[in-house]
mmCIF file of C-alpha atoms in Angstrom:
data_model
loop_
_atom_site.group_PDB
_atom_site.id
_atom_site.type_symbol
_atom_site.label_atom_id
_atom_site.label_comp_id
_atom_site.label_asym_id
_atom_site.label_seq_id
_atom_site.Cartn_x
_atom_site.Cartn_y
_atom_site.Cartn_z
ATOM 1 C CA MET T 1 -14.909 25.723 -34.928
ATOM 2 C CA TYR T 2 -12.417 24.973 -32.658
ATOM 3 C CA LYS T 3 -12.294 21.136 -31.433
ATOM 4 C CA PRO T 4 -11.814 20.122 -28.117
ATOM 5 C CA ILE T 5 -8.214 18.124 -27.375
ATOM 6 C CA PHE T 6 -8.058 15.113 -24.914
ATOM 7 C CA ILE T 7 -5.150 13.663 -23.429
ATOM 8 C CA LEU T 8 -4.866 10.556 -21.539
ATOM 9 C CA ALA T 9 -2.165 10.485 -18.933
ATOM 10 C CA ASP T 10 -1.320 7.262 -17.469
ATOM 11 C CA CYS T 11 0.850 6.032 -15.182
ATOM 12 C CA ASN T 12 3.363 3.345 -16.352
ATOM 13 C CA ASN T 13 3.170 -0.164 -14.342
ATOM 14 C CA PHE T 14 1.685 2.048 -11.633
ATOM 15 C CA TYR T 15 2.137 -0.236 -8.649
ATOM 16 C CA VAL T 16 5.442 -1.429 -9.880
ATOM 17 C CA SER T 17 6.576 2.346 -10.312
ATOM 18 C CA CYS T 18 5.746 3.119 -6.847
ATOM 19 C CA GLU T 19 7.934 0.729 -5.394
ATOM 20 C CA ARG T 20 10.855 1.979 -7.281
ATOM 21 C CA VAL T 21 10.740 5.409 -6.191
ATOM 22 C CA PHE T 22 11.770 4.600 -3.013
ATOM 23 C CA ASP T 23 14.039 1.760 -3.766
ATOM 24 C CA PRO T 24 15.608 2.582 -6.620
ATOM 25 C CA SER T 25 17.996 -0.892 -7.054
ATOM 26 C CA LEU T 26 14.844 -2.233 -8.557
ATOM 27 C CA GLU T 27 15.211 -0.404 -11.381
ATOM 28 C CA SER T 28 15.812 -2.722 -15.055
ATOM 29 C CA LYS T 29 14.823 -5.238 -12.786
ATOM 30 C CA PRO T 30 11.718 -7.534 -13.078
ATOM 31 C CA VAL T 31 9.281 -6.644 -10.332
ATOM 32 C CA VAL T 32 5.562 -7.760 -9.715
ATOM 33 C CA VAL T 33 2.939 -6.846 -7.334
ATOM 34 C CA LEU T 34 0.360 -9.153 -6.085
ATOM 35 C CA SER T 35 -3.212 -8.706 -5.188
ATOM 36 C CA ASN T 36 -5.164 -8.869 -2.036
ATOM 37 C CA ASN T 37 -3.768 -11.902 0.124
ATOM 38 C CA ASP T 38 -0.963 -12.236 -2.266
ATOM 39 C CA GLY T 39 -3.330 -14.030 -4.625
ATOM 40 C CA CYS T 40 -2.685 -12.564 -8.279
ATOM 41 C CA VAL T 41 -0.056 -10.799 -10.114
ATOM 42 C CA VAL T 42 -1.651 -7.122 -10.562
ATOM 43 C CA SER T 43 1.373 -5.200 -11.873
ATOM 44 C CA ARG T 44 4.538 -5.843 -13.735
ATOM 45 C CA SER T 45 7.557 -4.260 -14.698
ATOM 46 C CA ASN T 46 8.380 -4.857 -18.336
ATOM 47 C CA GLU T 47 11.239 -7.174 -17.583
ATOM 48 C CA ALA T 48 8.667 -9.330 -15.723
ATOM 49 C CA LYS T 49 6.553 -8.973 -18.888
ATOM 50 C CA SER T 50 9.513 -10.222 -21.286
ATOM 51 C CA LEU T 51 9.558 -13.378 -18.941
ATOM 52 C CA GLY T 52 6.109 -14.271 -19.840
ATOM 53 C CA ILE T 53 4.405 -13.732 -16.439
ATOM 54 C CA PRO T 54 0.661 -12.566 -17.545
ATOM 55 C CA MET T 55 -1.276 -10.123 -15.782
ATOM 56 C CA GLY T 56 -3.688 -11.948 -13.548
ATOM 57 C CA ALA T 57 -1.757 -14.974 -13.251
ATOM 58 C CA PRO T 58 -2.177 -16.981 -9.846
ATOM 59 C CA TYR T 59 1.025 -16.379 -8.136
ATOM 60 C CA TYR T 60 1.372 -19.989 -6.937
ATOM 61 C CA LYS T 61 1.369 -21.076 -10.403
ATOM 62 C CA TYR T 62 4.413 -18.845 -11.143
ATOM 63 C CA LYS T 63 6.508 -19.203 -7.998
ATOM 64 C CA GLN T 64 8.961 -21.235 -9.834
ATOM 65 C CA LEU T 65 9.389 -18.871 -13.159
ATOM 66 C CA ILE T 66 9.671 -16.053 -10.429
ATOM 67 C CA ASP T 67 12.217 -17.165 -8.229
ATOM 68 C CA ASP T 68 14.228 -18.899 -11.064
ATOM 69 C CA ASN T 69 14.438 -15.363 -12.294
ATOM 70 C CA ASN T 70 15.263 -13.303 -9.048
ATOM 71 C CA VAL T 71 11.933 -11.427 -9.353
ATOM 72 C CA ALA T 72 11.151 -8.964 -6.810
ATOM 73 C CA VAL T 73 7.432 -10.095 -5.079
ATOM 74 C CA PHE T 74 5.927 -7.419 -3.479
ATOM 75 C CA SER T 75 2.175 -7.270 -1.550
ATOM 76 C CA SER T 76 -0.396 -4.634 -2.401
ATOM 77 C CA ASN T 77 0.679 -1.294 -0.668
ATOM 78 C CA TYR T 78 -2.731 0.459 -1.345
ATOM 79 C CA GLN T 79 -2.631 3.316 1.421
ATOM 80 C CA PHE T 80 0.915 4.037 -0.542
ATOM 81 C CA TYR T 81 -0.082 3.464 -4.202
ATOM 82 C CA GLY T 82 -3.329 5.944 -3.083
ATOM 83 C CA ASP T 83 -1.135 8.407 -1.554
ATOM 84 C CA MET T 84 1.221 8.212 -4.781
ATOM 85 C CA SER T 85 -1.832 8.398 -7.141
ATOM 86 C CA GLU T 86 -2.939 11.714 -5.012
ATOM 87 C CA ARG T 87 0.579 13.347 -5.772
ATOM 88 C CA VAL T 88 0.501 12.679 -9.425
ATOM 89 C CA MET T 89 -3.054 13.942 -9.525
ATOM 90 C CA GLY T 90 -2.175 16.606 -7.868
ATOM 91 C CA SER T 91 0.744 17.614 -10.258
ATOM 92 C CA LEU T 92 -1.241 17.387 -13.326
ATOM 93 C CA LYS T 93 -3.900 19.439 -11.596
ATOM 94 C CA ILE T 94 -1.021 22.155 -10.898
ATOM 95 C CA MET T 95 -0.597 22.252 -15.132
ATOM 96 C CA THR T 96 -4.546 22.349 -16.068
ATOM 97 C CA PRO T 97 -7.524 22.427 -14.163
ATOM 98 C CA SER T 98 -9.920 20.597 -16.338
ATOM 99 C CA LEU T 99 -8.944 17.134 -15.501
ATOM 100 C CA GLU T 100 -11.177 14.325 -14.623
ATOM 101 C CA VAL T 101 -9.114 11.433 -12.617
ATOM 102 C CA TYR T 102 -10.499 8.128 -14.225
ATOM 103 C CA SER T 103 -8.810 5.587 -11.831
ATOM 104 C CA ILE T 104 -6.066 5.244 -9.511
ATOM 105 C CA ASP T 105 -3.340 5.780 -12.454
ATOM 106 C CA GLU T 106 -5.116 7.147 -14.930
ATOM 107 C CA ALA T 107 -6.771 11.008 -15.792
ATOM 108 C CA PHE T 108 -8.117 12.624 -18.924
ATOM 109 C CA ILE T 109 -7.032 16.068 -19.912
ATOM 110 C CA ARG T 110 -9.020 18.823 -21.985
ATOM 111 C CA LEU T 111 -7.674 21.667 -23.791
ATOM 112 C CA ARG T 112 -8.742 23.959 -26.457
ATOM 113 C CA ASP T 113 -7.583 23.549 -29.738
ATOM 114 C CA ILE T 114 -6.143 26.893 -30.318
ATOM 115 C CA GLU T 115 -3.440 26.186 -27.588
ATOM 116 C CA SER T 116 -0.262 25.967 -29.584
ATOM 117 C CA ASP T 117 2.815 23.600 -29.587
ATOM 118 C CA ILE T 118 0.593 21.219 -27.190
ATOM 119 C CA PHE T 119 3.299 17.978 -28.276
ATOM 120 C CA ASN T 120 5.624 19.979 -26.072
ATOM 121 C CA LYS T 121 3.870 21.457 -23.528
ATOM 122 C CA VAL T 122 2.704 17.730 -22.857
ATOM 123 C CA LEU T 123 6.485 16.375 -22.880
ATOM 124 C CA GLU T 124 6.853 19.008 -20.454
ATOM 125 C CA ALA T 125 4.257 18.161 -18.154
ATOM 126 C CA ARG T 126 5.359 14.359 -18.228
ATOM 127 C CA LYS T 127 8.923 15.908 -17.428
ATOM 128 C CA ASN T 128 7.515 17.860 -14.166
ATOM 129 C CA VAL T 129 5.396 14.711 -13.341
ATOM 130 C CA PHE T 130 8.523 12.467 -13.323
ATOM 131 C CA LYS T 131 10.786 15.020 -11.521
ATOM 132 C CA TRP T 132 7.868 15.885 -8.821
ATOM 133 C CA THR T 133 6.930 12.383 -7.980
ATOM 134 C CA GLY T 134 9.531 9.604 -9.705
ATOM 135 C CA ILE T 135 6.084 8.176 -11.719
ATOM 136 C CA PRO T 136 6.608 7.820 -15.756
ATOM 137 C CA MET T 137 3.739 8.316 -17.811
ATOM 138 C CA SER T 138 2.745 8.134 -21.069
ATOM 139 C CA PHE T 139 0.501 10.607 -22.633
ATOM 140 C CA GLY T 140 -2.123 10.385 -25.913
ATOM 141 C CA ILE T 141 -3.218 13.269 -27.639
ATOM 142 C CA ALA T 142 -6.365 12.995 -29.471
ATOM 143 C CA HIS T 143 -9.535 15.144 -30.367
ATOM 144 C CA THR T 144 -11.989 12.429 -28.634
ATOM 145 C CA LYS T 145 -11.589 10.639 -25.383
ATOM 146 C CA THR T 146 -11.413 7.403 -27.220
ATOM 147 C CA LEU T 147 -8.822 8.010 -29.729
ATOM 148 C CA SER T 148 -6.954 9.681 -26.812
ATOM 149 C CA LYS T 149 -6.577 5.875 -25.343
ATOM 150 C CA ILE T 150 -5.338 4.663 -28.467
ATOM 151 C CA ALA T 151 -3.108 7.336 -28.536
ATOM 152 C CA ASN T 152 -1.979 6.626 -25.172
ATOM 153 C CA HIS T 153 -1.265 2.961 -26.056
ATOM 154 C CA ILE T 154 0.557 3.869 -28.751
ATOM 155 C CA ALA T 155 2.557 5.972 -27.017
ATOM 156 C CA LYS T 156 3.492 3.508 -23.896
ATOM 157 C CA LYS T 157 3.970 0.759 -26.739
ATOM 158 C CA ARG T 158 5.829 2.209 -29.602
ATOM 159 C CA THR T 159 7.611 5.718 -28.559
ATOM 160 C CA LYS T 160 10.844 6.892 -26.554
ATOM 161 C CA ALA T 161 9.363 10.358 -25.617
ATOM 162 C CA GLY T 162 6.041 8.346 -23.694
ATOM 163 C CA VAL T 163 3.780 10.935 -25.780
ATOM 164 C CA PHE T 164 1.923 10.317 -29.021
ATOM 165 C CA ASP T 165 -0.234 12.898 -31.090
ATOM 166 C CA ILE T 166 -2.624 10.930 -33.397
ATOM 167 C CA ARG T 167 -4.843 14.475 -34.443
ATOM 168 C CA GLN T 168 -3.667 13.933 -37.945
ATOM 169 C CA GLU T 169 -6.361 11.861 -39.501
ATOM 170 C CA SER T 170 -3.569 10.108 -42.178
ATOM 171 C CA VAL T 171 -1.698 8.991 -38.782
ATOM 172 C CA CYS T 172 -4.693 7.663 -37.104
ATOM 173 C CA ASP T 173 -5.716 5.760 -39.923
ATOM 174 C CA GLU T 174 -2.486 3.917 -40.446
ATOM 175 C CA ILE T 175 -2.472 3.101 -36.627
ATOM 176 C CA ILE T 176 -6.035 1.697 -36.558
ATOM 177 C CA LYS T 177 -6.228 -0.126 -39.664
ATOM 178 C CA ASN T 178 -5.074 -3.147 -38.225
ATOM 179 C CA MET T 179 -5.785 -3.337 -34.869
ATOM 180 C CA ASN T 180 -9.271 -5.252 -33.597
ATOM 181 C CA VAL T 181 -12.144 -3.355 -32.621
ATOM 182 C CA GLU T 182 -11.959 -5.096 -29.126
ATOM 183 C CA ASP T 183 -8.746 -2.679 -28.650
ATOM 184 C CA ILE T 184 -11.207 -0.137 -28.559
ATOM 185 C CA TRP T 185 -11.974 1.570 -24.946
ATOM 186 C CA GLY T 186 -15.076 -0.119 -23.541
ATOM 187 C CA ILE T 187 -15.385 -2.600 -26.556
ATOM 188 C CA SER T 188 -15.631 -6.321 -24.646
ATOM 189 C CA ILE T 189 -15.188 -9.669 -26.291
ATOM 190 C CA ASN T 190 -19.008 -10.008 -26.486
ATOM 191 C CA TRP T 191 -19.289 -6.464 -28.491
ATOM 192 C CA GLY T 192 -16.481 -7.697 -30.911
ATOM 193 C CA LYS T 193 -18.213 -10.718 -31.523
ATOM 194 C CA LYS T 194 -21.414 -8.586 -32.539
ATOM 195 C CA LEU T 195 -19.133 -6.269 -34.764
ATOM 196 C CA ARG T 196 -17.504 -9.331 -36.474
ATOM 197 C CA SER T 197 -20.983 -11.005 -37.119
ATOM 198 C CA ILE T 198 -21.576 -8.041 -39.137
ATOM 199 C CA GLY T 199 -18.338 -7.581 -40.895
ATOM 200 C CA ILE T 200 -16.349 -5.525 -38.706
ATOM 201 C CA SER T 201 -13.150 -6.519 -37.372
ATOM 202 C CA THR T 202 -10.636 -4.120 -37.359
ATOM 203 C CA ILE T 203 -11.158 0.174 -35.500
ATOM 204 C CA PHE T 204 -10.484 1.173 -39.249
ATOM 205 C CA GLU T 205 -13.629 -0.748 -40.709
ATOM 206 C CA LEU T 206 -15.631 0.480 -37.532
ATOM 207 C CA LYS T 207 -14.804 4.434 -38.287
ATOM 208 C CA LYS T 208 -16.005 3.860 -41.475
ATOM 209 C CA ALA T 209 -19.329 2.305 -40.687
ATOM 210 C CA ASN T 210 -22.304 4.382 -41.395
ATOM 211 C CA PRO T 211 -23.437 5.417 -37.822
ATOM 212 C CA GLY T 212 -27.035 5.088 -38.489
ATOM 213 C CA PHE T 213 -26.345 1.647 -39.075
ATOM 214 C CA ILE T 214 -24.707 0.894 -36.202
ATOM 215 C CA LYS T 215 -27.188 2.726 -34.337
ATOM 216 C CA LYS T 216 -29.746 0.590 -35.768
ATOM 217 C CA HIS T 217 -28.264 -2.760 -35.172
ATOM 218 C CA LEU T 218 -26.253 -2.155 -32.172
ATOM 219 C CA GLY T 219 -27.265 1.052 -30.082
ATOM 220 C CA VAL T 220 -26.633 4.273 -29.492
ATOM 221 C CA VAL T 221 -23.176 3.455 -27.224
ATOM 222 C CA LEU T 222 -21.636 1.925 -30.320
ATOM 223 C CA GLU T 223 -23.111 4.868 -32.918
ATOM 224 C CA ARG T 224 -20.918 7.500 -30.396
ATOM 225 C CA VAL T 225 -17.886 5.338 -30.613
ATOM 226 C CA VAL T 226 -18.144 5.617 -34.735
ATOM 227 C CA TYR T 227 -18.448 9.195 -34.093
ATOM 228 C CA GLU T 228 -15.653 9.277 -31.537
ATOM 229 C CA LEU T 229 -13.596 7.560 -34.207
ATOM 230 C CA ASN T 230 -13.803 9.864 -36.535
ATOM 231 C CA GLY T 231 -12.695 12.676 -34.294
ATOM 232 C CA ILE T 232 -16.262 13.891 -33.054
ATOM 233 C CA SER T 233 -16.333 14.396 -29.544
ATOM 234 C CA CYS T 234 -19.369 12.925 -27.599
ATOM 235 C CA LEU T 235 -17.682 12.180 -24.626
ATOM 236 C CA GLY T 236 -16.654 14.927 -22.405
ATOM 237 C CA LEU T 237 -15.010 15.659 -19.064
ATOM 238 C CA GLU T 238 -16.825 13.871 -16.137
ATOM 239 C CA ASP T 239 -17.392 15.304 -12.368
ATOM 240 C CA SER T 240 -16.602 12.968 -9.471
ATOM 241 C CA SER T 241 -20.123 12.988 -8.335
ATOM 242 C CA PRO T 242 -20.770 11.405 -4.851
ATOM 243 C CA LYS T 243 -21.523 7.410 -5.413
ATOM 244 C CA LYS T 244 -24.738 5.966 -4.520
ATOM 245 C CA ASN T 245 -23.486 3.309 -2.505
ATOM 246 C CA ILE T 246 -20.564 2.384 -0.689
ATOM 247 C CA MET T 247 -19.245 -1.037 -0.744
ATOM 248 C CA SER T 248 -16.288 -2.049 1.796
ATOM 249 C CA SER T 249 -15.512 -6.357 1.528
ATOM 250 C CA LYS T 250 -12.087 -7.898 1.875
ATOM 251 C CA SER T 251 -11.210 -11.828 1.885
ATOM 252 C CA PHE T 252 -9.858 -12.845 5.167
ATOM 253 C CA GLY T 253 -6.320 -13.594 5.195
ATOM 254 C CA LYS T 254 -7.208 -17.251 6.642
ATOM 255 C CA PRO T 255 -10.387 -18.754 6.993
ATOM 256 C CA ILE T 256 -12.141 -17.590 10.194
ATOM 257 C CA GLN T 257 -14.501 -19.362 12.524
ATOM 258 C CA LYS T 258 -14.858 -16.894 15.538
ATOM 259 C CA LEU T 259 -17.628 -14.207 15.469
ATOM 260 C CA SER T 260 -15.357 -11.980 17.421
ATOM 261 C CA HIS T 261 -12.733 -12.300 14.791
ATOM 262 C CA ILE T 262 -15.581 -11.929 12.256
ATOM 263 C CA GLU T 263 -16.984 -8.728 13.809
ATOM 264 C CA GLU T 264 -13.518 -7.056 14.308
ATOM 265 C CA ALA T 265 -12.918 -7.294 10.453
ATOM 266 C CA LEU T 266 -16.585 -5.805 9.792
ATOM 267 C CA SER T 267 -15.846 -3.188 12.102
ATOM 268 C CA SER T 268 -12.558 -2.161 10.623
ATOM 269 C CA TYR T 269 -14.346 -2.675 6.962
ATOM 270 C CA ALA T 270 -17.605 -0.067 8.116
ATOM 271 C CA SER T 271 -14.900 2.389 9.327
ATOM 272 C CA ARG T 272 -13.544 2.710 6.409
ATOM 273 C CA ALA T 273 -16.796 2.689 4.222
ATOM 274 C CA CYS T 274 -17.888 5.467 6.879
ATOM 275 C CA GLU T 275 -14.697 7.425 5.906
ATOM 276 C CA LYS T 276 -15.387 7.618 2.265
ATOM 277 C CA LEU T 277 -18.847 8.507 3.034
ATOM 278 C CA ARG T 278 -18.076 11.555 4.739
ATOM 279 C CA ALA T 279 -15.233 12.077 2.355
ATOM 280 C CA GLN T 280 -17.952 12.787 -0.280
ATOM 281 C CA LYS T 281 -20.096 14.783 2.065
ATOM 282 C CA SER T 282 -23.173 12.177 2.408
ATOM 283 C CA LYS T 283 -25.127 10.305 4.616
ATOM 284 C CA CYS T 284 -26.447 6.541 4.351
ATOM 285 C CA ARG T 285 -30.172 5.680 5.076
ATOM 286 C CA GLY T 286 -29.415 2.054 5.787
ATOM 287 C CA ILE T 287 -26.636 -0.743 5.273
ATOM 288 C CA TYR T 288 -26.316 -4.253 4.294
ATOM 289 C CA VAL T 289 -24.159 -6.866 5.818
ATOM 290 C CA PHE T 290 -23.167 -9.687 4.408
ATOM 291 C CA ILE T 291 -20.770 -13.157 5.201
ATOM 292 C CA LYS T 292 -19.450 -16.125 2.763
ATOM 293 C CA THR T 293 -17.640 -19.045 2.755
ATOM 294 C CA ASN T 294 -15.500 -19.874 0.379
ATOM 295 C CA SER T 295 -17.478 -21.158 -2.561
ATOM 296 C CA PHE T 296 -14.392 -22.706 -4.476
ATOM 297 C CA GLN T 297 -13.502 -24.914 -1.764
ATOM 298 C CA LEU T 298 -16.765 -27.157 -2.781
ATOM 299 C CA LYS T 299 -15.570 -30.173 -0.425
ATOM 300 C CA LYS T 300 -16.049 -27.871 2.510
ATOM 301 C CA PRO T 301 -19.692 -27.043 4.364
ATOM 302 C CA GLN T 302 -20.996 -23.794 2.518
ATOM 303 C CA TYR T 303 -22.841 -20.839 3.756
ATOM 304 C CA ARG T 304 -23.624 -17.149 2.797
ATOM 305 C CA ASN T 305 -26.051 -14.830 4.203
ATOM 306 C CA GLY T 306 -26.798 -11.150 3.920
ATOM 307 C CA ILE T 307 -29.291 -8.592 5.845
ATOM 308 C CA SER T 308 -30.105 -5.227 5.439
ATOM 309 C CA TYR T 309 -31.622 -2.388 8.181
ATOM 310 C CA GLU T 310 -32.724 1.163 7.252
ATOM 311 C CA PHE T 311 -32.263 3.897 10.049
ATOM 312 C CA GLU T 312 -34.761 6.463 11.118
ATOM 313 C CA LEU T 313 -32.508 9.313 10.229
ATOM 314 C CA PRO T 314 -29.540 9.232 7.754
ATOM 315 C CA THR T 315 -26.199 8.854 9.526
ATOM 316 C CA SER T 316 -22.463 9.133 8.658
ATOM 317 C CA ASP T 317 -21.526 8.401 12.467
ATOM 318 C CA THR T 318 -19.218 5.337 12.526
ATOM 319 C CA ARG T 319 -20.495 4.208 15.972
ATOM 320 C CA VAL T 320 -23.855 4.013 15.033
ATOM 321 C CA ILE T 321 -23.061 2.052 11.841
ATOM 322 C CA VAL T 322 -20.568 -0.477 13.164
ATOM 323 C CA SER T 323 -22.800 -0.777 16.462
ATOM 324 C CA ARG T 324 -25.802 -1.719 14.099
ATOM 325 C CA ALA T 325 -23.823 -3.587 11.532
ATOM 326 C CA LYS T 326 -22.527 -6.099 14.465
ATOM 327 C CA LYS T 327 -26.296 -6.912 15.748
ATOM 328 C CA LEU T 328 -27.022 -7.519 11.796
ATOM 329 C CA MET T 329 -23.663 -10.017 11.680
ATOM 330 C CA LYS T 330 -25.019 -11.948 14.903
ATOM 331 C CA ASN T 331 -28.095 -12.451 13.233
ATOM 332 C CA ILE T 332 -26.720 -14.073 10.334
ATOM 333 C CA TYR T 333 -23.505 -15.717 11.535
ATOM 334 C CA ARG T 334 -23.852 -19.536 12.052
ATOM 335 C CA GLU T 335 -20.879 -22.007 13.674
ATOM 336 C CA GLY T 336 -19.439 -24.865 12.156
ATOM 337 C CA PHE T 337 -18.091 -23.038 8.957
ATOM 338 C CA SER T 338 -15.213 -21.647 8.198
ATOM 339 C CA PHE T 339 -15.798 -18.113 6.690
ATOM 340 C CA HIS T 340 -13.941 -16.706 3.654
ATOM 341 C CA LYS T 341 -15.088 -12.959 3.759
ATOM 342 C CA CYS T 342 -17.445 -10.423 5.019
ATOM 343 C CA GLY T 343 -18.481 -6.755 4.106
ATOM 344 C CA ILE T 344 -20.968 -4.157 4.499
ATOM 345 C CA MET T 345 -22.538 -1.661 2.067
ATOM 346 C CA LEU T 346 -24.202 1.733 3.135
ATOM 347 C CA LEU T 347 -27.291 2.030 0.984
ATOM 348 C CA ASP T 348 -29.406 5.011 -0.430
ATOM 349 C CA LEU T 349 -26.848 8.295 0.143
ATOM 350 C CA VAL T 350 -28.233 11.359 0.610
ATOM 351 C CA PRO T 351 -26.253 14.993 1.047
ATOM 352 C CA GLU T 352 -24.691 15.360 4.658
ATOM 353 C CA ASN T 353 -26.909 18.518 4.689
ATOM 354 C CA TYR T 354 -30.160 16.514 4.074
ATOM 355 C CA LYS T 355 -32.687 17.140 6.293
ATOM 356 C CA GLN T 356 -35.785 14.546 7.648
ATOM 357 C CA ALA T 357 -37.615 15.659 10.609
ATOM 358 C CA HIS T 358 -38.676 12.589 12.890
ATOM 359 C CA PHE T 359 -39.904 13.264 16.491
ATOM 360 C CA PHE T 360 -38.671 10.059 17.831
ATOM 361 C CA ALA T 361 -35.295 9.481 16.220
ATOM 362 C CA GLN T 362 -32.223 9.116 18.347
ATOM 363 C CA ASN T 363 -29.640 9.630 15.896
ATOM 364 C CA ASP T 364 -30.361 13.530 15.077
ATOM 365 C CA ASP T 365 -27.720 15.281 16.901
ATOM 366 C CA ASP T 366 -24.718 17.679 15.607
ATOM 367 C CA SER T 367 -22.631 16.689 18.043
ATOM 368 C CA GLN T 368 -22.425 13.440 16.088
ATOM 369 C CA ASP T 369 -21.051 15.349 13.182
ATOM 370 C CA ASN T 370 -18.890 17.481 14.982
ATOM 371 C CA PHE T 371 -17.411 14.174 16.636
ATOM 372 C CA MET T 372 -16.684 12.203 13.352
ATOM 373 C CA ASN T 373 -15.128 15.582 12.092
ATOM 374 C CA VAL T 374 -12.870 15.680 14.870
ATOM 375 C CA VAL T 375 -12.093 12.277 14.504
ATOM 376 C CA ASP T 376 -11.312 12.530 10.497
ATOM 377 C CA ASN T 377 -8.993 15.581 11.116
ATOM 378 C CA LEU T 378 -6.776 13.775 13.307
ATOM 379 C CA ASN T 379 -6.246 10.872 11.320
ATOM 380 C CA LYS T 380 -5.856 12.944 8.400
ATOM 381 C CA SER T 381 -3.087 14.867 9.961
ATOM 382 C CA MET T 382 -1.351 12.464 11.956
ATOM 383 C CA GLY T 383 -1.757 9.346 9.837
ATOM 384 C CA PRO T 384 -4.441 7.115 9.176
ATOM 385 C CA LYS T 385 -5.751 4.560 12.178
ATOM 386 C CA THR T 386 -4.263 7.244 14.748
ATOM 387 C CA ILE T 387 -7.437 6.635 16.484
ATOM 388 C CA PHE T 388 -9.518 4.145 15.897
ATOM 389 C CA TYR T 389 -12.677 1.846 17.574
ATOM 390 C CA LEU T 390 -11.357 -1.014 20.001
ATOM 391 C CA SER T 391 -14.267 -3.213 17.889
ATOM 392 C CA GLN T 392 -11.816 -3.244 15.005
ATOM 393 C CA GLY T 393 -9.556 -5.452 17.336
ATOM 394 C CA ILE T 394 -5.502 -5.208 17.730
ATOM 395 C CA ASN T 395 -4.103 -8.510 17.258
ATOM 396 C CA LYS T 396 -6.561 -8.570 13.589
ATOM 397 C CA GLU T 397 -5.884 -12.499 12.989
ATOM 398 C CA TRP T 398 -8.285 -11.917 9.792
ATOM 399 C CA GLN T 399 -5.938 -9.511 8.340
ATOM 400 C CA MET T 400 -4.692 -10.012 4.457
ATOM 401 C CA ARG T 401 -1.767 -11.693 3.986
ATOM 402 C CA CYS T 402 1.287 -9.429 3.149
ATOM 403 C CA SER T 403 4.442 -10.745 3.892
ATOM 404 C CA ASN T 404 5.893 -8.932 0.577
ATOM 405 C CA ARG T 405 4.393 -5.574 1.795
ATOM 406 C CA SER T 406 6.879 -2.632 1.205
ATOM 407 C CA LYS T 407 6.726 0.151 3.815
ATOM 408 C CA ARG T 408 4.032 2.939 3.891
ATOM 409 C CA TYR T 409 6.721 5.403 2.920
ATOM 410 C CA THR T 410 4.637 8.499 2.555
ATOM 411 C CA THR T 411 1.647 7.650 4.865
ATOM 412 C CA LYS T 412 3.286 6.578 8.068
ATOM 413 C CA TRP T 413 5.361 8.037 10.585
ATOM 414 C CA SER T 414 7.363 4.904 11.641
ATOM 415 C CA GLU T 415 7.784 3.616 8.355
ATOM 416 C CA ILE T 416 9.077 6.917 6.660
ATOM 417 C CA LEU T 417 12.511 6.194 4.190
ATOM 418 C CA GLU T 418 15.980 6.345 6.462
ATOM 419 C CA VAL T 419 18.831 7.677 4.664
ATOM 420 C CA ASN T 420 22.145 6.834 6.494
#
């Protein structure tokens, strides 16, 4: 009986690697990328890690250390990173169709055990992805998803080749004998405490545990982990099924008091959510709109509120959704507060071909879908936000802080790289 082979492909320091693709002068230098509004460190080069800058570190707390060591600082450039991710995943799909995109910088690959010389094939794939995209990657080879995560960690931290094969049991046992149970994919600190309370503190100890005992005391999820650690696959590749709800929300770049500015932000968030809705070929039956002040600024007046609305018929028309969202926001907005964040959630999603007769419905019109398809196709071919709604605003005083953002080299014509 053939065992499946799972390979976890993971981009190394992904956001930093993206920045280095178009600026080779950053190679071998400490680099960090910051979160929304330049708040926290969300990606670090190995050189920045060696300086003691932790993941999630508040920028203001480490600014002196960053300045003293000439660390290159970038604001998040998600449009650019998203496009680079699509290029990496597209490169992997060229080499294997059995692919599950797990996150913006990770993907699982499944192969059959009968394939030969897998290690060298993976090495060749790593080389090709770097040649085609400029992004360095690490690959972990195993018989289960859980073990491929461990193998990938070893590939990234302990090898020069960037590939590690953990399929041989003796190799696997040597690797995991001193690794903490919290190092297992999906095992939280709380799960770790529960395992330690029954005398299991290492991955090897969990592997040797009785699956039935684990199921009885900790549940079926941990039982599956035991099987996975023993090379018995319980987790296959997952299809990217449509989301049941879609949320679009961001903190403002500065406190906002004016309703008009909040409406601009809400319109932009709603427009983006609608693009995602149509991309997964869905429509929504309702929306939820919310607004809130900054709960961390306790000395300032606090207010938060939300309100929902159900459409007569499911819709994906940005115009319909934005118009209703603005009306809802007017109902919950209050003067005298400095607002920190607003957002919208598209609720109760159904397939785009969903039909429901309603004699009095006002949004049952194929021309709506045709118009939105034209807008989406133009923005896809000519660049994001080539066409946008006036309600999204021009000056956008509410926009996130991103004073250190690099150019959107691959998605905006005016920012394409120039070579002299």
